[in-house]
Coordinates of C-alpha atoms and ligand atoms in Angstrom, one line a residue:
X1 CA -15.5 13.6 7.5
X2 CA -12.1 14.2 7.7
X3 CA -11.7 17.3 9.1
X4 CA -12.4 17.8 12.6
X5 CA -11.1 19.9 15.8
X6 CA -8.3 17.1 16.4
X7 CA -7.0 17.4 13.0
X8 CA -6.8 21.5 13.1
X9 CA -5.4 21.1 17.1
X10 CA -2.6 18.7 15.5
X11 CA -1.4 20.8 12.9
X12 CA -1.7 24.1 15.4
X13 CA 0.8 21.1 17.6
X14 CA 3.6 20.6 15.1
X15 CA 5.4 23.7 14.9
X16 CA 6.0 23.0 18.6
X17 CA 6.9 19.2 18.2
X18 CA 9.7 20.3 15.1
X19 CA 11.2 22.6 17.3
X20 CA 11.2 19.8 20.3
X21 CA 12.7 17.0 18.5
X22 CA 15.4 19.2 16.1
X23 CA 16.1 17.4 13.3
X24 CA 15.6 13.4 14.6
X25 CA 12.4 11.5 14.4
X26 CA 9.6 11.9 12.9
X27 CA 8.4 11.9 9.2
X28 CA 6.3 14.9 8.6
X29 CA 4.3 17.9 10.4
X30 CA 0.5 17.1 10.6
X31 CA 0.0 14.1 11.8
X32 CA -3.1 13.0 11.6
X33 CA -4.5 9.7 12.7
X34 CA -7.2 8.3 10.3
X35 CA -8.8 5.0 11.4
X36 CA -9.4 2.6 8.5
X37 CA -13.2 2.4 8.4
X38 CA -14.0 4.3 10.7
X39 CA -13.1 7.8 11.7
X40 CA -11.1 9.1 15.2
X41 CA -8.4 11.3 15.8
X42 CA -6.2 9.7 18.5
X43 CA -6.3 12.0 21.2
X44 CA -3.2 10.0 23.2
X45 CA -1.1 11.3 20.6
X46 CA -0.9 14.6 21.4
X47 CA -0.1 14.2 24.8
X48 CA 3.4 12.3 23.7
X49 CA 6.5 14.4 23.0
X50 CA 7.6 14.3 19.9
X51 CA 11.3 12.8 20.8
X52 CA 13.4 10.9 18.8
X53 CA 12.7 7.3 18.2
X54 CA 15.4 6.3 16.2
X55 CA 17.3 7.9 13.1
X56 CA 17.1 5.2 10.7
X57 CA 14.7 2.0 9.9
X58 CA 17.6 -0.9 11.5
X59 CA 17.6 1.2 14.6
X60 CA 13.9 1.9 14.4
X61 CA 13.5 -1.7 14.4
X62 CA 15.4 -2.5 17.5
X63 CA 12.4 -0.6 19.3
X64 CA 10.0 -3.2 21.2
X65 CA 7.6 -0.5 23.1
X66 CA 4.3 -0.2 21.0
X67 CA 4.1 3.5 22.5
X68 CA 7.9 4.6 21.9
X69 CA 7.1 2.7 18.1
X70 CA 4.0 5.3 17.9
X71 CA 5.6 8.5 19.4
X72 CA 6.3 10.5 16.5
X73 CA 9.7 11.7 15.1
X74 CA 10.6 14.4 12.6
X75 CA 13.0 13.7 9.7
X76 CA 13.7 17.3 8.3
X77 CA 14.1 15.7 4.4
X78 CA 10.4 14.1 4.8
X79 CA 9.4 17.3 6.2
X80 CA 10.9 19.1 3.4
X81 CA 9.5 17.3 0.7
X82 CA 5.8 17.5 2.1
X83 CA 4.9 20.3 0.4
X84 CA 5.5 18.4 -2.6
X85 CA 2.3 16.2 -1.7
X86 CA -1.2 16.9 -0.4
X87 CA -2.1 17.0 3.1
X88 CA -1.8 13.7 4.8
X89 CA -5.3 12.0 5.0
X90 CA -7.1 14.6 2.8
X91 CA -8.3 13.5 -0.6
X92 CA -6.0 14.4 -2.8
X93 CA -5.6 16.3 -6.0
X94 CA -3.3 17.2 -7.7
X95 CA -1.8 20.3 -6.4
X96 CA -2.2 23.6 -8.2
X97 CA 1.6 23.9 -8.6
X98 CA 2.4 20.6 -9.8
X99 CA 3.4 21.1 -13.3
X100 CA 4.6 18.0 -13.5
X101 CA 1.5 16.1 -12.5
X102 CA -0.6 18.2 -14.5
X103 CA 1.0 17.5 -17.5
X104 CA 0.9 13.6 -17.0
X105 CA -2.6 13.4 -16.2
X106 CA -2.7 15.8 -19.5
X107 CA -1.4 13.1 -21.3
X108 CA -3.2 10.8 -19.5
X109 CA -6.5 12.0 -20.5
X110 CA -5.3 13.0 -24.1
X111 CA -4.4 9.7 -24.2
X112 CA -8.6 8.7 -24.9
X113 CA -8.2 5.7 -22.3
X114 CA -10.0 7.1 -19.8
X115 CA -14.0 5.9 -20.0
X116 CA -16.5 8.6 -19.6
X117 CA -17.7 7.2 -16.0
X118 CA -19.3 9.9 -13.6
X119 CA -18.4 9.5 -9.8
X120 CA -20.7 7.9 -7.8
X121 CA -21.8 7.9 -4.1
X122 CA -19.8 9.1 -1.6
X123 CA -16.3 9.2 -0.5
X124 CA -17.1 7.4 2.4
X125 CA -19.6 5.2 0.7
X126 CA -19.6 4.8 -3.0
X127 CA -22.7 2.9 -2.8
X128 CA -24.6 5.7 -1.0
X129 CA -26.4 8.3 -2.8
X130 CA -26.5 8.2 -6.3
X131 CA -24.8 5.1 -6.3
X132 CA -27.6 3.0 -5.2
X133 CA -28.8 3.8 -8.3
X134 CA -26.4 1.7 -10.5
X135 CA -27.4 -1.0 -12.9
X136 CA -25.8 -3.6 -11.5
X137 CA -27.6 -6.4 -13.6
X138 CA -26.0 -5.0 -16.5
X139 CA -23.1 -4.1 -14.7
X140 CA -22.0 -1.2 -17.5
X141 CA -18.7 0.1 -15.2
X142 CA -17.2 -3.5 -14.1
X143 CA -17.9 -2.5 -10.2
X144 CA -16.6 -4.4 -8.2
X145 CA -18.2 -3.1 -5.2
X146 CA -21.8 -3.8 -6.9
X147 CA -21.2 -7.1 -8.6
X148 CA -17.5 -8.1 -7.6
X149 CA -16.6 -7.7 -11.6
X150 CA -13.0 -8.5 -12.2
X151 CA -13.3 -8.4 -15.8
X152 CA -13.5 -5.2 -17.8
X153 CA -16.5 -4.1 -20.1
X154 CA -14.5 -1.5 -21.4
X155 CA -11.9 -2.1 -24.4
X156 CA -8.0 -1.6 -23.7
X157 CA -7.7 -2.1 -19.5
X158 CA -6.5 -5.5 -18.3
X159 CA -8.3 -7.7 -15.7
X160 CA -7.7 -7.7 -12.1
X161 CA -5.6 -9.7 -10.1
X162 CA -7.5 -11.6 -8.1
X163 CA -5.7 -15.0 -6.9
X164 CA -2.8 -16.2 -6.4
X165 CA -2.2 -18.3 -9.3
X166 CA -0.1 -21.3 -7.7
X167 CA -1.8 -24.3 -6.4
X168 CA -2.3 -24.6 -2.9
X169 CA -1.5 -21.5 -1.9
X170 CA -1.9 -18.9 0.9
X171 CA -1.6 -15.7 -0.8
X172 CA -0.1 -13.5 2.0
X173 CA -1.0 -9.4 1.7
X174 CA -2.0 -6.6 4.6
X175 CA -3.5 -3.5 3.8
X176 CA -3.4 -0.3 5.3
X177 CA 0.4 -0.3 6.8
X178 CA 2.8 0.8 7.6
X179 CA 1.7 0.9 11.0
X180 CA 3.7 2.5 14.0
X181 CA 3.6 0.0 16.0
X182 CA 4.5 -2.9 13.7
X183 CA 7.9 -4.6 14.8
X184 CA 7.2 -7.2 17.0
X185 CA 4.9 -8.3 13.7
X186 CA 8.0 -7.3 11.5
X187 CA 10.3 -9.6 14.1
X188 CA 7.6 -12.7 13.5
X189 CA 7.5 -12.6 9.6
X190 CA 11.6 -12.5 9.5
X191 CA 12.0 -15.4 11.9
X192 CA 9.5 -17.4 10.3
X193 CA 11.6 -16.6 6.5
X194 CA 7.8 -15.1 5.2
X195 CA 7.3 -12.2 3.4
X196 CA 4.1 -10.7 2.2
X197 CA 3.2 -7.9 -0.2
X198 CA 2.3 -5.2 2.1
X199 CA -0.3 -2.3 0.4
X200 CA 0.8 0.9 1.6
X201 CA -1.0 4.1 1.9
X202 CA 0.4 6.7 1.0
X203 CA -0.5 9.3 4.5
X204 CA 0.8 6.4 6.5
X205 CA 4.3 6.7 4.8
X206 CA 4.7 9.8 5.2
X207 CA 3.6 10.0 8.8
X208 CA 6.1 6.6 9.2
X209 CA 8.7 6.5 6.8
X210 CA 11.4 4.6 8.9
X211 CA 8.8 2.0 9.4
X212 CA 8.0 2.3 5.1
X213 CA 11.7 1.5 4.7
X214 CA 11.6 -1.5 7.1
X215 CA 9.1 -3.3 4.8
X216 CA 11.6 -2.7 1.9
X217 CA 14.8 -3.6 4.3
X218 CA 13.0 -6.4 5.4
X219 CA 12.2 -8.3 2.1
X220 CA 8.1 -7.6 1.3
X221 CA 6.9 -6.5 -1.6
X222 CA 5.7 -3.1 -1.4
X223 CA 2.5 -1.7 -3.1
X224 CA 0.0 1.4 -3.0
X225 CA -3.2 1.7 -1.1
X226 CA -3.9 5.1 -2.5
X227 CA -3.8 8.7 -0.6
X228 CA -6.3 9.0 1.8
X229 CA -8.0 5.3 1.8
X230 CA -11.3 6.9 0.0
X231 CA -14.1 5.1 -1.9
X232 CA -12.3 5.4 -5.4
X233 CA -15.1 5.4 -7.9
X234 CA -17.1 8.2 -5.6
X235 CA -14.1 10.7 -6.5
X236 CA -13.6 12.7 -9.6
X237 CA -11.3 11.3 -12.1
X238 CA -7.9 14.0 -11.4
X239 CA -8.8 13.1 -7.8
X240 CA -8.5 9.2 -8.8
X241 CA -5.0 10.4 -10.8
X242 CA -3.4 12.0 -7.9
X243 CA -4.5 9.3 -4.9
X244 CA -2.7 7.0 -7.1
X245 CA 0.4 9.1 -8.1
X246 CA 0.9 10.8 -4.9
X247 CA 0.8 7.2 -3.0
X248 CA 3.8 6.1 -5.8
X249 CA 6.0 9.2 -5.6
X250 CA 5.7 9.3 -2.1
X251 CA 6.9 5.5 -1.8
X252 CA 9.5 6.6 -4.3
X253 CA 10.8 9.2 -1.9
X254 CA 10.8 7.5 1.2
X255 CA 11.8 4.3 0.1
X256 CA 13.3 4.5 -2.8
X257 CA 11.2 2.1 -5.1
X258 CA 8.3 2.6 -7.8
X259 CA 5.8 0.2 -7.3
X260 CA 4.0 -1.4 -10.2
X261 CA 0.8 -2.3 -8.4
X262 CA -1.8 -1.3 -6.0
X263 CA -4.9 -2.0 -4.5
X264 CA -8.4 -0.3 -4.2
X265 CA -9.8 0.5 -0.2
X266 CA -12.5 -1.4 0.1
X267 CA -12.4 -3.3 -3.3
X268 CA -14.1 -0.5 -4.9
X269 CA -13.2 -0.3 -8.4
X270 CA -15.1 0.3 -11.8
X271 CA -13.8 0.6 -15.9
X272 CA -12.2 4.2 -14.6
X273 CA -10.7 3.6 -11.8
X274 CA -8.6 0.7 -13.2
X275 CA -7.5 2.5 -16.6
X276 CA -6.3 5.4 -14.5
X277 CA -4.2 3.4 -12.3
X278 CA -3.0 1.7 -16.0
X279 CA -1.8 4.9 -17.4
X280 CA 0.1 5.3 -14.2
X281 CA 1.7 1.4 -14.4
X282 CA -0.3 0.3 -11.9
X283 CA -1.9 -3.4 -12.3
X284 CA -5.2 -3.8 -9.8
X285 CA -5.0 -6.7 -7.5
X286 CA -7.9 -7.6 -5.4
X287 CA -8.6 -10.9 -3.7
X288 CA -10.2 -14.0 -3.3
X289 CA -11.0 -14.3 0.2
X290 CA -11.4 -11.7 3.3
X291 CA -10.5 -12.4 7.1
X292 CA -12.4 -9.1 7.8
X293 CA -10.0 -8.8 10.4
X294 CA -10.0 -4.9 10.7
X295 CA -13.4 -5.4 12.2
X296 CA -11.2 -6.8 15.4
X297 CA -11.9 -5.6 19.1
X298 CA -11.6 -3.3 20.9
X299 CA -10.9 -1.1 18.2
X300 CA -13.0 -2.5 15.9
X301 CA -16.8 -4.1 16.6
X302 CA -16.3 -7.8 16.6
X303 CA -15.0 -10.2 19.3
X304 CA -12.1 -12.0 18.5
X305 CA -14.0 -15.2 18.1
X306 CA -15.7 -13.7 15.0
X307 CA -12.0 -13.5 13.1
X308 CA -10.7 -16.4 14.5
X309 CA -14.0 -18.4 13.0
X310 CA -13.8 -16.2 9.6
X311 CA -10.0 -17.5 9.8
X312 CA -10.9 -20.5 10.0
X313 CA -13.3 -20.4 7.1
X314 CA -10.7 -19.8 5.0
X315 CA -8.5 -22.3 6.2
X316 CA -11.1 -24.8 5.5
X317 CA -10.7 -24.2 1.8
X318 CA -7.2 -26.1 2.2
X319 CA -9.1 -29.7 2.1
X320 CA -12.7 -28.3 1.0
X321 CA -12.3 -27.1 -2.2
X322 CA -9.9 -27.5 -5.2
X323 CA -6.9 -25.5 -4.8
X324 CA -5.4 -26.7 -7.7
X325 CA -6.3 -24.3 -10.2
X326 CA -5.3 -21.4 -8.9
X327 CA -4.5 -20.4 -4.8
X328 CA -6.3 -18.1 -2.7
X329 CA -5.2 -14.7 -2.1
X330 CA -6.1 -13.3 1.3
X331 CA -7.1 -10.0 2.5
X332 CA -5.8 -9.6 5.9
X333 CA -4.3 -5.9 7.7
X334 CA -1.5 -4.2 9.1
X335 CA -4.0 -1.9 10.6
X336 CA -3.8 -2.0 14.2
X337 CA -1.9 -4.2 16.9
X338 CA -4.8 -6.6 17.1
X339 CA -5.3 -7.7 13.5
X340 CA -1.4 -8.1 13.4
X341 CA -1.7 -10.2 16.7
X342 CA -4.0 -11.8 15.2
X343 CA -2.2 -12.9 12.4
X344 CA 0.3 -14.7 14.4
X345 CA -1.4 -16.1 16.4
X346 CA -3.4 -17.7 12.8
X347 CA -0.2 -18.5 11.4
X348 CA 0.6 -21.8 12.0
X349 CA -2.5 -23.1 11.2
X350 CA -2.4 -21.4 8.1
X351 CA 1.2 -23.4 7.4
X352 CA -0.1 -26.1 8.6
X353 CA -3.3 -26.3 6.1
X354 CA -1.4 -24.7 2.8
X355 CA 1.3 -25.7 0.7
X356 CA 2.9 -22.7 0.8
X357 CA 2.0 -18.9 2.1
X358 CA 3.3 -16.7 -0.8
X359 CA 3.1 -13.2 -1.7
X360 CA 1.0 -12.3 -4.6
X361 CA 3.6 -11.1 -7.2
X362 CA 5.9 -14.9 -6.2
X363 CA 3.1 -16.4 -7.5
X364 CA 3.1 -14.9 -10.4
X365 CA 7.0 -15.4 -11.0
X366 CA 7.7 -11.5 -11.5
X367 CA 10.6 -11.4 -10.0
X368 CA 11.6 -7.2 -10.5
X369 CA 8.1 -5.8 -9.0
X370 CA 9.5 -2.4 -9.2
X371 CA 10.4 0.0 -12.3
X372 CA 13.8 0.1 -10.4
X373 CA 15.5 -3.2 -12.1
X374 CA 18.5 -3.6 -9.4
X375 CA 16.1 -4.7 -7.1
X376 CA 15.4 -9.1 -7.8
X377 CA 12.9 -11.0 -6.3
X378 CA 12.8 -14.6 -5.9
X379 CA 10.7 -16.7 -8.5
X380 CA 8.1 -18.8 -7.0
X381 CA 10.4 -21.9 -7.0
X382 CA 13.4 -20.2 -5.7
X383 CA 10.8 -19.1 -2.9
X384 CA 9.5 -22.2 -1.6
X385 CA 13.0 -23.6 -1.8
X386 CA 13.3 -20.8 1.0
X387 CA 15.3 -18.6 -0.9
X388 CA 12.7 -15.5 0.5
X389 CA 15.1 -12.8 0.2
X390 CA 15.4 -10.5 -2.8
X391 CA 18.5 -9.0 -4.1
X392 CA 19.3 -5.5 -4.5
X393 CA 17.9 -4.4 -1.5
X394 CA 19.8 -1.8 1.2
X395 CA 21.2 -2.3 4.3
X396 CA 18.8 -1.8 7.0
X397 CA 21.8 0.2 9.1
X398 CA 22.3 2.6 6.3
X399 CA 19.5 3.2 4.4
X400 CA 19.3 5.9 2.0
X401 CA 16.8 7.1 -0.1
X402 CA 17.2 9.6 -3.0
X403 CA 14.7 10.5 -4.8
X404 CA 15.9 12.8 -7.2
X405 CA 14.3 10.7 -10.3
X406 CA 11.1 9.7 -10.2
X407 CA 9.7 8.4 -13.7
X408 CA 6.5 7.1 -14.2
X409 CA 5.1 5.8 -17.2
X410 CA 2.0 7.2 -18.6
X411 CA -0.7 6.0 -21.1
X412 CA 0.9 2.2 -21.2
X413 CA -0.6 -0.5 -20.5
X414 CA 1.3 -2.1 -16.9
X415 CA 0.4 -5.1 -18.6
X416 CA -0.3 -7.0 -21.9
X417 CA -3.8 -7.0 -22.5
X418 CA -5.6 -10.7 -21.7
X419 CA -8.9 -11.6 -22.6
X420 CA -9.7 -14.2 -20.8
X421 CA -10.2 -14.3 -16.7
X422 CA -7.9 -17.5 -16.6
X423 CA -5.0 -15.3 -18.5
X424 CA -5.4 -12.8 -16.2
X425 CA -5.5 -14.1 -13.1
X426 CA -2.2 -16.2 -14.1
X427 CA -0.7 -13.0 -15.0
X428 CA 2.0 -12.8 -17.2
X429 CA 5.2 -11.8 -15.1
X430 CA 5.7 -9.3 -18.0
X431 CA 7.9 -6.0 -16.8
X432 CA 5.4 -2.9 -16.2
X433 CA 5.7 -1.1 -18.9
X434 CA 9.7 0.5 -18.5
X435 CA 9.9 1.5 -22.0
X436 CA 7.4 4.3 -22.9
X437 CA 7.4 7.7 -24.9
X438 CA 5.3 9.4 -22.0
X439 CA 7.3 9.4 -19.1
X440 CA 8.2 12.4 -16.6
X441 CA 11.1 12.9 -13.9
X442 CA 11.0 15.0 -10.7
X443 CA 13.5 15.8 -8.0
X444 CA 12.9 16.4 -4.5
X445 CA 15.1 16.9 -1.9
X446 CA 17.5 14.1 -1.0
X447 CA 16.4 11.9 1.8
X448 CA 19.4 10.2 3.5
X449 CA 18.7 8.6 7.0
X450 CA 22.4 7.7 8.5
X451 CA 23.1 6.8 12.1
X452 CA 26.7 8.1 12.2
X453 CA 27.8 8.3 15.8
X454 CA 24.6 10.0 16.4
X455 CA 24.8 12.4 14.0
X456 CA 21.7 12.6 11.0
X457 CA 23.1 14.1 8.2
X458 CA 20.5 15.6 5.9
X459 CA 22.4 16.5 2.3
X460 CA 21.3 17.2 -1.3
X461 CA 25.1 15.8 -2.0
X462 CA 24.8 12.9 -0.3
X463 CA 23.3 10.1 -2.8
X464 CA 24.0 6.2 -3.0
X465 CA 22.4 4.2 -5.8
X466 CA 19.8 1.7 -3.9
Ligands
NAG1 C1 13.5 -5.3 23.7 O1 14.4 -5.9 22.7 C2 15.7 -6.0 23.2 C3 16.5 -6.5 22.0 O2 16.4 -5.7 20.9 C4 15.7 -7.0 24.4 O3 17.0 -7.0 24.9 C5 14.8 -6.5 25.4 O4 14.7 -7.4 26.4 C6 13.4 -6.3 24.9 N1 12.5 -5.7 25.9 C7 11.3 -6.2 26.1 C8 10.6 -5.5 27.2 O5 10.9 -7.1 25.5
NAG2 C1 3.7 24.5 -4.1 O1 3.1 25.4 -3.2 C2 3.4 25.1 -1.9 C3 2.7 26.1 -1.0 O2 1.3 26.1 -1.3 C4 4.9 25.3 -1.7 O3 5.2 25.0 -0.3 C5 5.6 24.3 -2.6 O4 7.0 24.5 -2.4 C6 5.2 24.6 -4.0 N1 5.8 23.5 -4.8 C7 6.4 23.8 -5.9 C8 7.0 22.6 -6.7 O5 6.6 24.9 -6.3
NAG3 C1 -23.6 11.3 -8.5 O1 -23.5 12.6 -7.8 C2 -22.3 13.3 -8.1 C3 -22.2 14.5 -7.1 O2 -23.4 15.1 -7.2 C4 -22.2 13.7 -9.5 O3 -21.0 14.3 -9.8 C5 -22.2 12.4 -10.3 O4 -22.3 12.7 -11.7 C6 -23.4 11.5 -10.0 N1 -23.2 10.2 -10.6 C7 -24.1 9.6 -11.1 C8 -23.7 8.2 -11.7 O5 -25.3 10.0 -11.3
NAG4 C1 -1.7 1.6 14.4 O1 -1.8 0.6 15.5 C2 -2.1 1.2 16.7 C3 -2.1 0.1 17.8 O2 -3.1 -0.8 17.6 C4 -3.5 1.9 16.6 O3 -3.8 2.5 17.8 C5 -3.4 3.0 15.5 O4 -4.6 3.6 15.3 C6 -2.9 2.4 14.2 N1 -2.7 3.5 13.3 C7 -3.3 3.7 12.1 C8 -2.9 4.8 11.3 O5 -4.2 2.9 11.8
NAG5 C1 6.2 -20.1 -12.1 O1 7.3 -20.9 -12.3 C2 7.1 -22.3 -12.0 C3 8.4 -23.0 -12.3 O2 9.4 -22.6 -11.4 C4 6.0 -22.9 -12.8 O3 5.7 -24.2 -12.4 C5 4.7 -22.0 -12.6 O4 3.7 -22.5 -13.5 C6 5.0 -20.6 -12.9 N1 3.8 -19.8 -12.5 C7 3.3 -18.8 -13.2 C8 2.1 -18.2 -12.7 O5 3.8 -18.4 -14.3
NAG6 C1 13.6 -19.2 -11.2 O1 15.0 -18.8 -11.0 C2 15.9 -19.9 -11.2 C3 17.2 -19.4 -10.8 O2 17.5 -18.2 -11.4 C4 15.9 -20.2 -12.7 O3 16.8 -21.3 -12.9 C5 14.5 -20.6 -13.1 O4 14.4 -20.8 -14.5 C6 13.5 -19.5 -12.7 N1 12.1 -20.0 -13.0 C7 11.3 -19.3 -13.7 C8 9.9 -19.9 -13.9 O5 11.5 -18.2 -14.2
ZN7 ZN1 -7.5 -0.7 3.2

């Protein structure tokens, strides 16, 4: 599915496009265009030269044409460090000279955590093929794609996230970012003081790393969408390891944080899926309610009347239903121009109808979302005081990432372990797990993304703690 002529025609096009653009602009070689749920090579791309955008995520910012946002740049660091990771929008695995993964998901698996769930279906489709054949009365695996199980049947991996567990709430996330042309969306949250938790993948920051660091610089919390944006529970279990893990170090590199969280394509989770992504730190966080705004013309298949009435739907639930208990979270996308148009267009009469619009780990008062402590977030009261901003953060203008040490923690819960759905969708606020006997470092090359009177500078010596 993914491979086609475009992809082989854009990685025949990059050794031209390095040499082009020197050492300015764009995040890595191969670029490859993967449409959420559906599958296109961009064929505009490759008629665009490969110039320099911008050198560093303030400047990249100040750029308002969608196509100069979407031309793509080369940043000789990114570049660099590629080979560290698998091919952008290819399922990954862990590659065969990664030591260092290898030995985690060793642990990992020593570790006895892992239930004995085969794959099922197909990547594109985990309910294709053999999995059409799954129990889902019984519901063995907790999948969430059959049933919409949020609730484990197998011992030692905590619920899912699902809501966002303030009352009257909007809980604000988009999948699928970061998206090239995102700034004038960017520009609308910052003026209107709202931040969101934003689920990466991990191909998209690589491909866009200046616009990866904006959604740091800019105050959202930052999460992983996995590799490749496959059907989790249809791939093998080192696969499920390394979509995760690759998604996380490659946040790490670019942008200088390890996040504590992600969320599954398509919902599609079972008992395996979520105690890998546990061993890795990871809590799972789904949602209550879906704007299927990806679906969005032209680029997707439904008139924008259909969102704007699914919208509303969910906007309903401000004076239809009791909100008390716990808010709604929302599953909206950062996908493409027009689900991001979309949202603000939405916007106000979301405002208008909640209490508050709050991203998911502000509801849950955890205020350091990544294993990186310097970095503070606002509590949920500090937050709807309008305190939005974290601390820690570093300035858009000079932003540097090193990633000489990333550390994940393996075989620990990201969580303590709730049995009820009540506990668990409350969280805890607890600190993933930043004390374990299983952890790992790596180094990479040092990433540092400076505008100094035009001039990058690309330097191992170069670091500055974030
Ligand atoms: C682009 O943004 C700049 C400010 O950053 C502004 O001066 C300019 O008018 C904008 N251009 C368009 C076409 O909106
Ligand atoms: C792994 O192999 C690739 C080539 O397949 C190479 O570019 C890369 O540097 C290697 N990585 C390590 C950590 O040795
Ligand atoms: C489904 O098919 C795949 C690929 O043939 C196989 O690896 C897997 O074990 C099967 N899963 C189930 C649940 O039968
Ligand atoms: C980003 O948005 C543009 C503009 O809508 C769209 O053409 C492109 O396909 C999106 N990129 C990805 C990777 O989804
Ligand atoms: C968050 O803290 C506020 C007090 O500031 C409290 O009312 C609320 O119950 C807390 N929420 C959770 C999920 O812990
Ligand atoms: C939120 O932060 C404020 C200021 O630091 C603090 O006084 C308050 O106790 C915190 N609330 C919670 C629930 O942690
Ligand atoms: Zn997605």
């Amino acid at each position: 599915m993914q491979l086609n002529s475009f992809t082989l025609l854009l990685v025949a096009l990059v050794p031209a496009g390095q040499a082009l653009a020197g050492h300015m602009g764009k995040g890595i070689p191969g670029h490859h265009i993967q449409k959420h749920h559906h599958d296109l090579a961009t064929p505009s791309l490759l008629k665009r030269a490969p110039a320099a955008a911008a050198t560093n995520d303030a400047s990249f910012a100040n750029i308002n044409s969608t196509t100069a946002q979407c031309k793509p740049y080369y940043i000789e660091s990114v570049s660099a460090f590629s080979k560290e990771f698998p091919p952008v929008w290819e399922i990954a695995d862990i590659l065969p000279n990664d030591t260092e993964a290898q030995q985690i998901w060793q642990r990992i698996q020593a570790s006895g955590k892992i239930p004995d769930i085969a794959p099922r279906g197909l990547p594109t489709g985990s309910m294709q093929g053999n999995g059409s054949r799954y129990d889902a009365v019984a519901d063995p695996d907790c999948w969430w794609t059959a049933t919409k199980c949020t609730t484990p049947k197998h011992p030692g991996i905590p619920n899912d996230i699902v809501t966002c567990p303030e009352p009257h709430i909007w809980g604000i996330s988009f999948d699928d970012g970061p998206n090239c042309t995102h700034n004038a969306f960017y520009d609308f949250l910052k003026e209107n003081n709202q931040k969101a938790t934003m689920f990466y993948i991990g191909s998209n920051v690589m491909d866009w790393p200046l616009q990866a660091q904006r959604g740091l610089t800019d105050g959202h919390q930052l999460s992983a969408h996995t590799w490749s944006h496959r059907y989790l529970t249809a791939l093998t279990s080192s696969q499920i390891f390394a979509e995760l893990y690759y998604t996380v170090k490659v946040i790490k590199y670019v942008v200088g944080v390890t996040v504590t969280s992600y969320r599954p394509p398509y919902g599609d989770i079972d008992d395996r899926v979520r105690a890998i992504a546990n061993a890795l730190g990871l809590d799972t966080i789904i949602w209550t309610d879906d704007t299927n705004d990806w679906q969005i013309a032209p680029q997707g298949p439904s008139p924008t009347a259909v969102i704007d009435h699914n919208y509303g739907s969910i906007i309903a639930k401000a004076t239809s239903t009791p909100l008390d208990q716990a808010g709604i979270l929302v599953l909206t996308h950062e996908i493409n121009g027009e689900t991001m148009d979309e949202w603000m267009k939405e916007y106000p009469l979301v405002k208008n109808a909640f209490k508050h619009v709050v991203p998911i780990d502000t509801c849950r008062n955890k205020t350091q979302i990544y294993q990186e402590q310097q970095y503070v977030y606002p509590n949920f009261s500090q937050y709807i005081q309008g305190n939005t901003m974290p601390q820690g953060l570093p300035k858009a203008n000079a932003i540097k990432a090193k990633a000489a040490q990333y550390t994940i923690t393996a075989s620990q819960p990201s969580r303590p372990l709730t049995s009820t759905a009540a506990a668990s969708s409350k969280g805890t606020g607890s600190q993933a797990g930043s004390k374990s006997a299983a952890t790992a470092s790596f180094s990479s090359s040092t990433l540092v993304l400076v505008a100094v009177a035009a001039a990058v500078i690309v330097g191992s010596s170069v670091t500055l703690a974030l």
